[in-house]
PDB file of C-alpha atoms in Angstrom:
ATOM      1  CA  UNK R 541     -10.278  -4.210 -10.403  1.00 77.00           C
ATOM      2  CA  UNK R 542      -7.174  -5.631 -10.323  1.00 82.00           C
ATOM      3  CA  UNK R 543      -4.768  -5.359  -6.993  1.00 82.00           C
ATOM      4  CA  UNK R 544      -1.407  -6.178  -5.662  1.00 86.00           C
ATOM      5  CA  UNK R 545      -1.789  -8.865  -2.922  1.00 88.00           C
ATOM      6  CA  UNK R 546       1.210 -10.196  -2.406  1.00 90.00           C
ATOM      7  CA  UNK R 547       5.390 -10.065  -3.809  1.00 92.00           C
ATOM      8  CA  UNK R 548       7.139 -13.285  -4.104  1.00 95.00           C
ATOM      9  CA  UNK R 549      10.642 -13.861  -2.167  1.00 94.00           C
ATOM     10  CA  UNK R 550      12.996 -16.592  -2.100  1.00 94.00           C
ATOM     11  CA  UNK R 551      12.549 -20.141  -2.262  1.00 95.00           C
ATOM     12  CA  UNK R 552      12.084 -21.900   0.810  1.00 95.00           C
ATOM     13  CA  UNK R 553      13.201 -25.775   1.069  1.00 93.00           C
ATOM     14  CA  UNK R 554      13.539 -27.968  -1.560  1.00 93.00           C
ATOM     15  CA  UNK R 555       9.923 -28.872  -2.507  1.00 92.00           C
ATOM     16  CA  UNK R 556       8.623 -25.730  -3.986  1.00 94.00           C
ATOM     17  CA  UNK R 557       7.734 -22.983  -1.445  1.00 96.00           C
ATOM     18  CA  UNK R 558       8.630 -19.704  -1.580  1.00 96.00           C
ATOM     19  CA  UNK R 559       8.453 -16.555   0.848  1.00 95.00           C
ATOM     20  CA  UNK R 560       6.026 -14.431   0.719  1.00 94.00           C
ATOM     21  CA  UNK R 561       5.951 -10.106   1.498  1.00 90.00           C
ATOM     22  CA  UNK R 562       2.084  -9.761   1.747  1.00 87.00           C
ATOM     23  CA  UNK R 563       0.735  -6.575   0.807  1.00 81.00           C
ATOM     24  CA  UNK R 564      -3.082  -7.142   1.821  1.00 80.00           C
ATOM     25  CA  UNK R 565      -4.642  -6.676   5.324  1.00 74.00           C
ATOM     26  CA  UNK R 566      -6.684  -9.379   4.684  1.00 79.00           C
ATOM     27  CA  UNK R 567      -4.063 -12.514   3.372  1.00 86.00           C
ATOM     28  CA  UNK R 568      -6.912 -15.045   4.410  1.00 86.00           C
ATOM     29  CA  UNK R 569      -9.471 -13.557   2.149  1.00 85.00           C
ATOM     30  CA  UNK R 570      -7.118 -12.896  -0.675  1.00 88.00           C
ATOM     31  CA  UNK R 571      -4.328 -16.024  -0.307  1.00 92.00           C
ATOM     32  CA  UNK R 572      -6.179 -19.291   0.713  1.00 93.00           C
ATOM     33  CA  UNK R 573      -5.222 -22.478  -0.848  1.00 94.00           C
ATOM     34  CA  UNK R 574      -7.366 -22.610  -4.291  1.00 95.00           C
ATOM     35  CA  UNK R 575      -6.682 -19.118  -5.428  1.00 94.00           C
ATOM     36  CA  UNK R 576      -5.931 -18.505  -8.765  1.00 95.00           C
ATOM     37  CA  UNK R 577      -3.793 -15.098  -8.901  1.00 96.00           C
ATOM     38  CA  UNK R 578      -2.507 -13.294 -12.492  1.00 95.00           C
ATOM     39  CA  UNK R 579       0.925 -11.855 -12.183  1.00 95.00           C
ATOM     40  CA  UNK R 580       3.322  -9.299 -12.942  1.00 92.00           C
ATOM     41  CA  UNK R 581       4.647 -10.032 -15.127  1.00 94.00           C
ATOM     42  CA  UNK R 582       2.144 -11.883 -16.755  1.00 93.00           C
ATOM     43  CA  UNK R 583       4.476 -15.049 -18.140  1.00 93.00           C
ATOM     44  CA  UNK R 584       4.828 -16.122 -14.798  1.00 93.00           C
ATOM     45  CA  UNK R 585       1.417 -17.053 -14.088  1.00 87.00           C
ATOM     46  CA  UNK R 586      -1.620 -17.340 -13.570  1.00 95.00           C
ATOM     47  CA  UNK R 587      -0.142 -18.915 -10.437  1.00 96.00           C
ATOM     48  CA  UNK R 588      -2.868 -21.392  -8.230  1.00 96.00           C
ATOM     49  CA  UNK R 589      -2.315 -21.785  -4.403  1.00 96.00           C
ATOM     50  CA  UNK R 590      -1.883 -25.247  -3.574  1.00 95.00           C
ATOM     51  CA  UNK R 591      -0.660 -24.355   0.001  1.00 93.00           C
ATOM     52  CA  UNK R 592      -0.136 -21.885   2.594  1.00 94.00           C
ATOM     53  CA  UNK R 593       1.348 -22.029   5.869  1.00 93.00           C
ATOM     54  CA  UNK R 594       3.150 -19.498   8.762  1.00 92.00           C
ATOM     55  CA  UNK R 595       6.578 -20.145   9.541  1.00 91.00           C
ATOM     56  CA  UNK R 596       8.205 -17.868  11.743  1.00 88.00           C
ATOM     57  CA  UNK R 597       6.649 -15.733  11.075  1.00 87.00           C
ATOM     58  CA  UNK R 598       6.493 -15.765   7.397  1.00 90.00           C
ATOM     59  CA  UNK R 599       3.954 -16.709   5.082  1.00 93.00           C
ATOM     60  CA  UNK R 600       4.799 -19.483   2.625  1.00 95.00           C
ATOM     61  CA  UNK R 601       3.263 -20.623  -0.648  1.00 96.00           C
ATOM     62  CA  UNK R 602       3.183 -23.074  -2.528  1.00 96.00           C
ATOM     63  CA  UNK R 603       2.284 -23.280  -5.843  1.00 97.00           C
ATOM     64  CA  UNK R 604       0.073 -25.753  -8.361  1.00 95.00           C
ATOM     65  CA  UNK R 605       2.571 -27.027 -10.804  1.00 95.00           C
ATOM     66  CA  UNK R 606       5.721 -25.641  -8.601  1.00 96.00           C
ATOM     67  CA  UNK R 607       7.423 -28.890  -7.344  1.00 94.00           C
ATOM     68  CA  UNK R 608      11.014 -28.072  -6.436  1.00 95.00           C
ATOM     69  CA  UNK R 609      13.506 -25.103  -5.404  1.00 96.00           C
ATOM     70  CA  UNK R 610      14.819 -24.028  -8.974  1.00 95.00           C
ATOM     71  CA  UNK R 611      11.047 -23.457  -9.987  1.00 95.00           C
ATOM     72  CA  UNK R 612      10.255 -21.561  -7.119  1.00 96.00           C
ATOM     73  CA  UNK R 613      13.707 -19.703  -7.428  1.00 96.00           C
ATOM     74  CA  UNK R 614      12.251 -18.578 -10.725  1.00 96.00           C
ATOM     75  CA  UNK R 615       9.577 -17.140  -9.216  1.00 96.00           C
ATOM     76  CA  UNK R 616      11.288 -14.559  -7.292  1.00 95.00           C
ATOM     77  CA  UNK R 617      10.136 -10.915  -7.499  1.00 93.00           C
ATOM     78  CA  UNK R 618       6.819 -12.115  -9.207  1.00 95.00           C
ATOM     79  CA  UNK R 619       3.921  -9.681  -8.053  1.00 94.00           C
ATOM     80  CA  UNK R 620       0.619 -11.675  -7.020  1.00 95.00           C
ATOM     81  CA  UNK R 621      -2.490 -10.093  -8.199  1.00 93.00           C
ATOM     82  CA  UNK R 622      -5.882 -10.670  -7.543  1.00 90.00           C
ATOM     83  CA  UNK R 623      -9.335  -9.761  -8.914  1.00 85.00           C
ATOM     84  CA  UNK R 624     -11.381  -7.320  -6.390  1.00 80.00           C
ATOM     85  CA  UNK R 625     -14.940  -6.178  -6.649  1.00 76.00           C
ATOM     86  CA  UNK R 626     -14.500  -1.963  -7.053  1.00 70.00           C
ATOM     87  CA  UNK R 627     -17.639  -1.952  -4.959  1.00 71.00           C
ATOM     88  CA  UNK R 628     -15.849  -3.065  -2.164  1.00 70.00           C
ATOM     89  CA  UNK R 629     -14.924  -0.982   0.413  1.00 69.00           C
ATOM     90  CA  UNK R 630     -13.494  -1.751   4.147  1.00 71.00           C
ATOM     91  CA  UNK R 631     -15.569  -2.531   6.951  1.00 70.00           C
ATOM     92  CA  UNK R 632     -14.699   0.191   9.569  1.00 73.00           C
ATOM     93  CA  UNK R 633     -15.887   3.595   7.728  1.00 72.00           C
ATOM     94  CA  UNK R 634     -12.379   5.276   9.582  1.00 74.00           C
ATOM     95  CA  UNK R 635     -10.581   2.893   6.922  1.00 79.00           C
ATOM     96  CA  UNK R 636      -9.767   3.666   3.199  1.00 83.00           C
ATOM     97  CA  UNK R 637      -8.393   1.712   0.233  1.00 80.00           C
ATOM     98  CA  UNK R 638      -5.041   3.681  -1.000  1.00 81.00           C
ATOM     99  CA  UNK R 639      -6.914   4.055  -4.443  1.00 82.00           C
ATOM    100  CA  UNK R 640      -9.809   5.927  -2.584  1.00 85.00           C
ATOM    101  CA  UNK R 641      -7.717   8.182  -1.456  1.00 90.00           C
ATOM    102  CA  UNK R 642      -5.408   9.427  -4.139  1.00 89.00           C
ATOM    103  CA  UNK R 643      -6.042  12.745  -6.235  1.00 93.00           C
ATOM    104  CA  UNK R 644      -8.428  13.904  -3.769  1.00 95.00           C
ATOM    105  CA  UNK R 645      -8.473  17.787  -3.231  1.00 96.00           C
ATOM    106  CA  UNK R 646      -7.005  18.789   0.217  1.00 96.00           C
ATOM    107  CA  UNK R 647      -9.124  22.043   1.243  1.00 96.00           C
ATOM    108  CA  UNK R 648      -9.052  23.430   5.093  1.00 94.00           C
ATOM    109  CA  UNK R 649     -12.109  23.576   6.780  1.00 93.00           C
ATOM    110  CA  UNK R 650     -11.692  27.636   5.901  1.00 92.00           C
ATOM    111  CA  UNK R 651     -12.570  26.610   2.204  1.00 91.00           C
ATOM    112  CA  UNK R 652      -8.773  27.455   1.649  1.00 93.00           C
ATOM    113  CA  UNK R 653      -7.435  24.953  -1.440  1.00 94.00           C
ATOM    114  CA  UNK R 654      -3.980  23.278   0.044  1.00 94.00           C
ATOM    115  CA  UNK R 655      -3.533  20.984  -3.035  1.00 95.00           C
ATOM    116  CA  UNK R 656      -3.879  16.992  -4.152  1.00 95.00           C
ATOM    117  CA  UNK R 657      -2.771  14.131  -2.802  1.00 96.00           C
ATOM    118  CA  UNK R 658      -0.457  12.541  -4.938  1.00 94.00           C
ATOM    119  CA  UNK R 659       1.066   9.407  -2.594  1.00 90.00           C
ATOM    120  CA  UNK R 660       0.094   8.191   0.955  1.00 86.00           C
ATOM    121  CA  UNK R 661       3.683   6.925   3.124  1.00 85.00           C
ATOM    122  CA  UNK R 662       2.784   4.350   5.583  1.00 78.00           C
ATOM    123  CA  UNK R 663       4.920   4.891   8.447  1.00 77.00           C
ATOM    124  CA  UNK R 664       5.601   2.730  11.934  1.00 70.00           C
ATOM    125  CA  UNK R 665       3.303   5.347  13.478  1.00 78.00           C
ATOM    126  CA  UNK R 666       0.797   6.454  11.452  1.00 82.00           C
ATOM    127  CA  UNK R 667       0.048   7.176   7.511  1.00 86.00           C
ATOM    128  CA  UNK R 668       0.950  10.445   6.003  1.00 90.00           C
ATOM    129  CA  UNK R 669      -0.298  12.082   2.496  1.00 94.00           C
ATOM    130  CA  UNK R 670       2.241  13.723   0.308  1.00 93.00           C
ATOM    131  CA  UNK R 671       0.426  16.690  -1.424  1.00 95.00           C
ATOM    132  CA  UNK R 672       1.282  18.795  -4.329  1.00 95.00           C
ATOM    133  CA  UNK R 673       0.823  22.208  -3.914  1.00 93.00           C
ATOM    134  CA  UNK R 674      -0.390  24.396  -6.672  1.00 93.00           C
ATOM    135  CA  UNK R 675       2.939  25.580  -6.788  1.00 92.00           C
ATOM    136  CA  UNK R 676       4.622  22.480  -6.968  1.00 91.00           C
ATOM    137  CA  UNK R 677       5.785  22.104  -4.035  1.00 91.00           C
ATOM    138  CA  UNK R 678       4.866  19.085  -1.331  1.00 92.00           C
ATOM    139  CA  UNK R 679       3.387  19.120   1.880  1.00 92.00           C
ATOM    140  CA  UNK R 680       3.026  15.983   4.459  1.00 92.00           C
ATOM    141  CA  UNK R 681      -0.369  15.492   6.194  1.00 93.00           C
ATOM    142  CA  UNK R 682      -0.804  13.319   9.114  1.00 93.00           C
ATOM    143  CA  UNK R 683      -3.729  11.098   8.491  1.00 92.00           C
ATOM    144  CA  UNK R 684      -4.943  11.696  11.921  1.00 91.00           C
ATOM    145  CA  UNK R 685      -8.224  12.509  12.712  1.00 89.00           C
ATOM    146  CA  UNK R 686      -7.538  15.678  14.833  1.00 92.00           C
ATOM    147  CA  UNK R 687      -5.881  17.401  11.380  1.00 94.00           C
ATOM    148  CA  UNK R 688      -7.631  15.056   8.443  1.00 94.00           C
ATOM    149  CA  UNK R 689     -11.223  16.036   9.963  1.00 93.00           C
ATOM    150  CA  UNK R 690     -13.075  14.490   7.013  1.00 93.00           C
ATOM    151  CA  UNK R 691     -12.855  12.682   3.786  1.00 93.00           C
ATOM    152  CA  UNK R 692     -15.364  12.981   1.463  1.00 92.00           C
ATOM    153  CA  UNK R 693     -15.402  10.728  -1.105  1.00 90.00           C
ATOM    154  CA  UNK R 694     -18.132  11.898  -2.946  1.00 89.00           C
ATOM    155  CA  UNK R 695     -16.813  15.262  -3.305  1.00 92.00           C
ATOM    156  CA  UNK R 696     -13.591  14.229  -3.896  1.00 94.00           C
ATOM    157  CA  UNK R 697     -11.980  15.889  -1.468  1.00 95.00           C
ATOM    158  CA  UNK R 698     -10.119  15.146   2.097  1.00 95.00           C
ATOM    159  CA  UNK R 699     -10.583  18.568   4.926  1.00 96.00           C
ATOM    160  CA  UNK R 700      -8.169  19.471   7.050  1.00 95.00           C
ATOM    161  CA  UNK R 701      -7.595  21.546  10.472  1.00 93.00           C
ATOM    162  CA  UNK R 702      -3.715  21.764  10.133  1.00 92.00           C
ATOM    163  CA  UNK R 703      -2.002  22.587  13.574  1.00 90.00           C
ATOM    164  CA  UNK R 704       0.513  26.076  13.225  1.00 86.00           C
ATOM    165  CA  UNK R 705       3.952  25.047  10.803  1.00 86.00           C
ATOM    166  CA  UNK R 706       2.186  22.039   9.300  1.00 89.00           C
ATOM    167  CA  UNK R 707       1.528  24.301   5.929  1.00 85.00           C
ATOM    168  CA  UNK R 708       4.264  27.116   6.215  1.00 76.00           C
ATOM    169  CA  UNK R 709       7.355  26.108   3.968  1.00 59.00           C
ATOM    170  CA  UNK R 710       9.210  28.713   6.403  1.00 62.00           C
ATOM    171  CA  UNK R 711       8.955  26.497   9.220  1.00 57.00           C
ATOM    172  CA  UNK R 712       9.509  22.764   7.979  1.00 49.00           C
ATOM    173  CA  UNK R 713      11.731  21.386   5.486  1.00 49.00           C
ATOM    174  CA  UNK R 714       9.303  19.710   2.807  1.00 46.00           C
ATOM    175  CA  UNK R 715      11.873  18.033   1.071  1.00 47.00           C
ATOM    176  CA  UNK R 716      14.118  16.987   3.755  1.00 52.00           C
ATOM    177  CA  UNK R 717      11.829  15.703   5.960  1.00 54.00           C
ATOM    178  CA  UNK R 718       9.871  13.365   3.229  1.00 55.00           C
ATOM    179  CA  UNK R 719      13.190  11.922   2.571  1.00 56.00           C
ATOM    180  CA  UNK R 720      13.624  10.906   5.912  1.00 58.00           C
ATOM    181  CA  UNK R 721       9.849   9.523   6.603  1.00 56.00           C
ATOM    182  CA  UNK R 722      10.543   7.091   3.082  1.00 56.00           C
ATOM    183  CA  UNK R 723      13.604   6.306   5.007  1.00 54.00           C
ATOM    184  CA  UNK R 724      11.874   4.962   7.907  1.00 55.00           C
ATOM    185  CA  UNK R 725       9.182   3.436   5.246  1.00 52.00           C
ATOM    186  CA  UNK R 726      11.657   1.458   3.784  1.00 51.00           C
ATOM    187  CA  UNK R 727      13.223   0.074   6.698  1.00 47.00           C
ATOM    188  CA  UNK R 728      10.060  -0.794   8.273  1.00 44.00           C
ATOM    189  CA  UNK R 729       8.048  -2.007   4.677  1.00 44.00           C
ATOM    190  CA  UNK R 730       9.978  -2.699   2.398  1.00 44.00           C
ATOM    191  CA  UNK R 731       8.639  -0.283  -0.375  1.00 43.00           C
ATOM    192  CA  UNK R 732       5.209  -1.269   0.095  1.00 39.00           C
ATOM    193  CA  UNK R 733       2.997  -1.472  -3.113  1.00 44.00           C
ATOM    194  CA  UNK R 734      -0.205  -3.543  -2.173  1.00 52.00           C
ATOM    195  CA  UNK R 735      -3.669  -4.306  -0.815  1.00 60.00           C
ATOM    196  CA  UNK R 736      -4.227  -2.269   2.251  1.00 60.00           C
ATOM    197  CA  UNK R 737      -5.966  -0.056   3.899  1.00 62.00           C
ATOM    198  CA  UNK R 738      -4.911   3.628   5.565  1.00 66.00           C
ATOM    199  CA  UNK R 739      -7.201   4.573   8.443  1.00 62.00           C
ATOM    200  CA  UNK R 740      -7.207   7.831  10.562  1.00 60.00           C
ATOM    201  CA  UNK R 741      -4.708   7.052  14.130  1.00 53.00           C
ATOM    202  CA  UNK R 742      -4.656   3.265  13.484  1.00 40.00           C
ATOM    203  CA  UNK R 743      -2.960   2.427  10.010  1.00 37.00           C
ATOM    204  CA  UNK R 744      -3.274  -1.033   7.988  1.00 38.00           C
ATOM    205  CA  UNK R 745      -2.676  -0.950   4.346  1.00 38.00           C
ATOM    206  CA  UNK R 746      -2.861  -1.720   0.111  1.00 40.00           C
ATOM    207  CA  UNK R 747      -1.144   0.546  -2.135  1.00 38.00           C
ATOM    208  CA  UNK R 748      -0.668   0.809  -5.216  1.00 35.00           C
ATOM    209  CA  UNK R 749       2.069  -0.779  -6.706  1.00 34.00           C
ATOM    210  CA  UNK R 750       4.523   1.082  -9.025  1.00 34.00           C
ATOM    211  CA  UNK R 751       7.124  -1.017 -11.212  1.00 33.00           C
ATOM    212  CA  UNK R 752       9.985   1.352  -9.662  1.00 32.00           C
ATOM    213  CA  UNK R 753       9.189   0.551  -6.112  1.00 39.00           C
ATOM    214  CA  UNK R 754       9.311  -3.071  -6.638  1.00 42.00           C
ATOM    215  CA  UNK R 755      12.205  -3.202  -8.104  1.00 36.00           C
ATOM    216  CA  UNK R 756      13.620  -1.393  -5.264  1.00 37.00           C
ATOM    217  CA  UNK R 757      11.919  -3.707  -3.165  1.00 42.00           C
ATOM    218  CA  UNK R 758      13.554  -6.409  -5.000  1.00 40.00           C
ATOM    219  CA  UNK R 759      16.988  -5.690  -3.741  1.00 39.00           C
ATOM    220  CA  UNK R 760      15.845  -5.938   0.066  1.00 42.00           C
ATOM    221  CA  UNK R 761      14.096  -9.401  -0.099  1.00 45.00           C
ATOM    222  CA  UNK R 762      13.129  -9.397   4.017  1.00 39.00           C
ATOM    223  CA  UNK R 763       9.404  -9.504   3.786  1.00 39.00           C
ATOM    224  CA  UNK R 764       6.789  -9.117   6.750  1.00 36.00           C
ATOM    225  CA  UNK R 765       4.137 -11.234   6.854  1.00 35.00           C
ATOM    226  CA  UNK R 766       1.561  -9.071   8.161  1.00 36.00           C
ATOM    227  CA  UNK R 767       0.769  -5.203   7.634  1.00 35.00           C
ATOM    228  CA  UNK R 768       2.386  -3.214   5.028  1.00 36.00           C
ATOM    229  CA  UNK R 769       1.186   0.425   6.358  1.00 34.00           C
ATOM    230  CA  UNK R 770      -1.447   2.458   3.715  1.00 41.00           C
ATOM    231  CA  UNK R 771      -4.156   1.419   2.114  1.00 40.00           C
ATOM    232  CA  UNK R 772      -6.056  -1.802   1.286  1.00 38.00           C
ATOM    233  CA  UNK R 773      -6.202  -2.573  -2.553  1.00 42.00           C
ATOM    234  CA  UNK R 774      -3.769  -0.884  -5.190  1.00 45.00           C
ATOM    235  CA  UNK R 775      -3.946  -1.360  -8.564  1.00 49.00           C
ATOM    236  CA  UNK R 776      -0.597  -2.180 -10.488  1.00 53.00           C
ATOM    237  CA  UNK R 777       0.596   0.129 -12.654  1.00 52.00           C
ATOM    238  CA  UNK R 778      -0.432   0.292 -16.188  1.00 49.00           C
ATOM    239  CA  UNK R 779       2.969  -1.358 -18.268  1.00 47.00           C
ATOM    240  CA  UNK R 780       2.047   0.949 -21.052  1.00 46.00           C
TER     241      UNK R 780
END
């Protein structure tokens, strides 16, 4: 399986490194000097780490082949991509990959159908599902343990114990209040799409990445070196 690691930024210096937004909980595992990553798009690579180091806070890579800035420059925006093992699964069993946890059915603990999750938002303070209802309309789930009381992957389906007002479209605004929480998203992750991983009250991250979000992403190039905020591993989106 193929997911989103890592976005490329702007050159840094004159000897070929560039920024780096990571988009993987684990940037040791997936971005140590030696890797060989494909890309998106695929002309740009396959890209080999030659070197990695922290500076202020910032990753920076450099790349086999990449000796100065204009090479690097032409790097920018470049999605990093790595081969994962679809066996794999986090270590702490209250952590998910995104891609585990999208399309599952959202039923309450009644047996009551609520609908599917169809995105996770990773948020400052915790994770949230977006969920389609049957009739269209979205809902926004904490992924908290005392309302997302268990996910069950083989079923294929995530129960929930949702406080009074979380479901009643009478007493929350759906549509204004998403808008706000991909607000706060933005600002604090810069459209996330990568390999993370979404866990109950404590959220790391890897989401999947979608070509629109990137390129939104693109325009903001002020990446974080650490956490991203959903899921681990997210495949890119098909280009077909």
């Amino acid at each position: 399986m193929q997911l989103v690691v890592a976005r490329i930024g702007r050159a840094h210096g004159i000897k070929g490194e560039v920024t780096v937004e990571v988009r993987t909980d684990e940037p040791e595992l997936r971005l140590p000097p030696g890797a060989v990553l494909a890309t998106d798009p695929p002309g740009a690579g396959p890209l080999t780490i030659e070197q990695g180091r922290v500076h202020s806070g910032r990753l920076l890579l450099r790349f086999a082949g990449v000796k100065d800035r204009t090479a690097a420059e032409a790097l920018r925006n470049t999605l990093l991509i790595a081969e994962v093992d679809p066996e794999e699964v986090p270590e702490d069993p209250e952590e998910f990959y995104d891609y585990q946890l999208m399309d599952l059915d959202v039923v309450t603990e009644d047996g009551e159908e609520i609908g599917r999750i169809t995105e996770i938002s990773h948020l400052p303070s915790q994770d949230l599902f977006i969920v389609e209802r049957p009739d269209g309309s979205e809902v926004m789930i904490p992924f908290v343990e005392e309302i997302v009381t268990e996910i069950d992957l083989h079923e294929q389906r995530a129960v929930i114990n949702p406080p009074r007002g979380l479901l009643d479209p009478d007493e929350a605004d759906v549509a204004s209040e998403r808008e706000t929480s991909r607000t706060e998203e933005g600002a604090a992750s810069d459209d996330a799409a990568s390999d993370h991983a979404t866990a109950r009250a404590t959220s790391r991250t890897d989401e999947a990445a979608s070509r629109a979000g990137d390129a939104a992403a693109a325009k903001d190039d002020a990446p974080s070196a650490g956490n991203g905020a959903t899921s681990r591993d997210v495949p890119p989106e098909d280009p077909r």
